[in-house]
Amino acid sequence: MATQLFAAIDVGSFKLELGIYEITAKNGLRQVDHLRHVIALGRNTYSTGKISYELVDEMCRILEEFVGVMKSYQVSDYRAYATTAMRVAKNSHIILEQIRVRTGIKVRILSNSEQRLLTYKAVAMKETEFQKIIQKGTAIVDVSFGSMQISLFDKDSLVSTQNLPLGVIRIGEILSKIPAAGWTQKSVVEEIVDKELETYKKMYLKDRDMKNRGIKNLIAIGELILYLARDEVDHGMADRIGAADFLAYADRLCAMSLDQIEERFGVNAGYASLLMPAAVIFSRVVEMTGAEMIWIPGVRMCDGIAAEYAQNIKKLHFVHNFDEDILTTTRNMAKRYRCGGSHTQCVEKLALELFDVMKKNHGLSDRDRLLLRIASIIHGCGKFISTRNVSASAYSIIMATEIIGLSHEERQLVAEVVRSYEEEFDYVDDDTRVAKLTALLRLANSLDRTHKQKMAECRMTVKNGELVIAASYDGDMSMELFAVDMCADFFEEIFGIRPVLKKKRRG
C-alpha cells in the first residue's frame, strides 16, 4: 500500500496539539509535522467546573487552522481525543457539539485508563530501550496538567497503575491562593505531594522487597518533563538522567524566581508557574521509590494516538503485549479483593472455551472476548464487601476501579455482566453484548458450581441446536447438572442454542 498520512489531535488541559504522521508498511510510523497551541482549558475546569465560551471560541479557531493543515497534507484519516479538562467539564457535551459544527472535527473524550494506555504505546514504539528497561523494577510516571499516573512494571509485566490528583494546574490553583514565594511555595507543594504519595506507598509499595524488587528505573513522560529536562533532552530525543543529578537540578529550579524560569525555558508566566510543581512531583517520586535512573523517551500524546491507529491498521507491530498488561492488572485487582484462586482460573478457562466454540453463533469480537475474560477474573470481587449483596457490591467496585486500556463504556459493560451473572437479567438497557457475555459467564460459572474444577477437562461441541459439554469427570456431578439446567433457558433465549452437560463415554 502507498504511503498514508494520518493526523492526531490532542485536546489537552493546557494545549491543543496536532501531529501529522507518515505510515508505511515498510517503515511503520514517522512524524512529519507537529503544531502546538497553549490554551488553559484546565484552569477554567478546575476553578469553575466549566469551560468558558471565550476558550471554546479560541479552541474552535485553532482547530479550524488544524483542519487547514490537515487538508494541505491531504491526510487520509485522523483521530481527535480530549483528556482530563474536557473529561471533568460539566459542559463537555455542548463543547464537543460546537467543535463538530464549527470545524467538522469529531472529538472523543478518553477515559483516564484509555489515555494512559495510549501514552504507554507511544513509549513502547522505542522498543529496544523500553523492553530492556522494564525487565527490572520500573515505574512509568506521567505528570500532566490535570493529574498524575504511576504505573509499576515488574519483569515485563504491568502490575499496577494508579491515578493521583496531582496535576500541576490543580496544585497551581492552590498556590495562587497562598501568599508565599520561593522555598516557602516549594515546601507547600511538597506537603501536598507527600500526602498523596504516602497513601500510594502504603497501598502499592509496602509489600515490595525494595532491595531485590524495588524500583530501579523511572520512565518520565508528559510535556512537562520535556521542558524540565530541556538541557538533558535534545529536541525530544530519548535520554537518561541519573537520579542524583535530577534531584540537584530540581532544587536549583525551585530556587529560581518566576522571571528566571520564564527566561530559562522560554515560556510565558502562566506556564512558568507550573514547572516548579512538576519538578517537585518528579523529585518526590524519585525519593519515594529510590530509583537510580530516569529515562525520558520524549513522546507526546499524539504519538500514542498515531501508534494505536497504525497498530489497528496492521502497519505497526509491538513486541510488548498490551492485552497482557490489561489482564495482569485485572488479576492484581482480583487478588486485592480476594477473588482469585483455582475457581476463578477455571471459570476464565471455561468462559473462553465457550466463547470460542460459540463463535459462529454469538457474532462477538475479539475485544468482547477480552472483556469476557476480565469479567471472569473479577466476577467474585463483590464478596469482599458483602456476601448478601454480592452483585451490587461487585458493580460498585468495578465502576470505582480503573482498568487500564478500557473505556468508561467498556468498564460499565464488564460491571453489568458481573452484576447480572447471578441475578435476574435486566432487559431495560437493551444491550445485546451484555446479554451474550452474561449468558457465557453464567454457564462457565455453573460448570464449576462446587468450586472443585470437575469440568477442568471437558469437550464442547455445537450440534443440532445444542451445546454439548462432555465431561471426563467420573464422580458425582449433581450440583453442576443442576446449575447448568438452571441457566439453560436464559442461554437458549439469547443464542438459540441449549447447553447440555453429559458425561463423556469411555471407550
mmCIF file of C-alpha atoms in Angstrom, residues 347-348 351 354 372 375-377 379 414 417-422 435-447 491:
data_model
loop_
_atom_site.group_PDB
_atom_site.id
_atom_site.type_symbol
_atom_site.label_atom_id
_atom_site.label_comp_id
_atom_site.label_asym_id
_atom_site.label_seq_id
_atom_site.Cartn_x
_atom_site.Cartn_y
_atom_site.Cartn_z
ATOM 1 C CA VAL A 347 -14.200 -20.039 35.179
ATOM 2 C CA GLU A 348 -11.873 -17.959 32.995
ATOM 3 C CA ALA A 351 -15.640 -18.920 29.576
ATOM 4 C CA LEU A 354 -17.445 -21.370 25.484
ATOM 5 C CA LEU A 372 -15.472 -11.596 28.982
ATOM 6 C CA ALA A 375 -15.365 -10.251 33.845
ATOM 7 C CA SER A 376 -14.428 -13.882 34.559
ATOM 8 C CA ILE A 377 -11.349 -12.869 36.530
ATOM 9 C CA HIS A 379 -16.662 -11.942 38.882
ATOM 10 C CA VAL A 414 -17.928 -5.545 32.463
ATOM 11 C CA VAL A 417 -22.034 -8.560 33.207
ATOM 12 C CA VAL A 418 -20.611 -9.256 36.676
ATOM 13 C CA ARG A 419 -23.710 -7.793 38.322
ATOM 14 C CA SER A 420 -26.025 -9.890 36.143
ATOM 15 C CA TYR A 421 -24.392 -13.306 36.077
ATOM 16 C CA GLU A 422 -26.108 -14.496 39.276
ATOM 17 C CA ALA A 435 -26.787 -10.267 27.475
ATOM 18 C CA LYS A 436 -24.482 -12.513 25.447
ATOM 19 C CA LEU A 437 -21.468 -12.094 27.733
ATOM 20 C CA THR A 438 -23.687 -12.609 30.798
ATOM 21 C CA ALA A 439 -25.031 -15.874 29.369
ATOM 22 C CA LEU A 440 -21.496 -17.119 28.680
ATOM 23 C CA LEU A 441 -20.240 -16.170 32.159
ATOM 24 C CA ARG A 442 -23.290 -17.720 33.851
ATOM 25 C CA LEU A 443 -22.722 -21.035 32.113
ATOM 26 C CA ALA A 444 -18.968 -21.005 32.814
ATOM 27 C CA ASN A 445 -19.611 -20.341 36.492
ATOM 28 C CA SER A 446 -22.294 -23.057 36.622
ATOM 29 C CA LEU A 447 -19.811 -25.603 35.269
ATOM 30 C CA PHE A 491 -28.654 -19.250 27.431
#
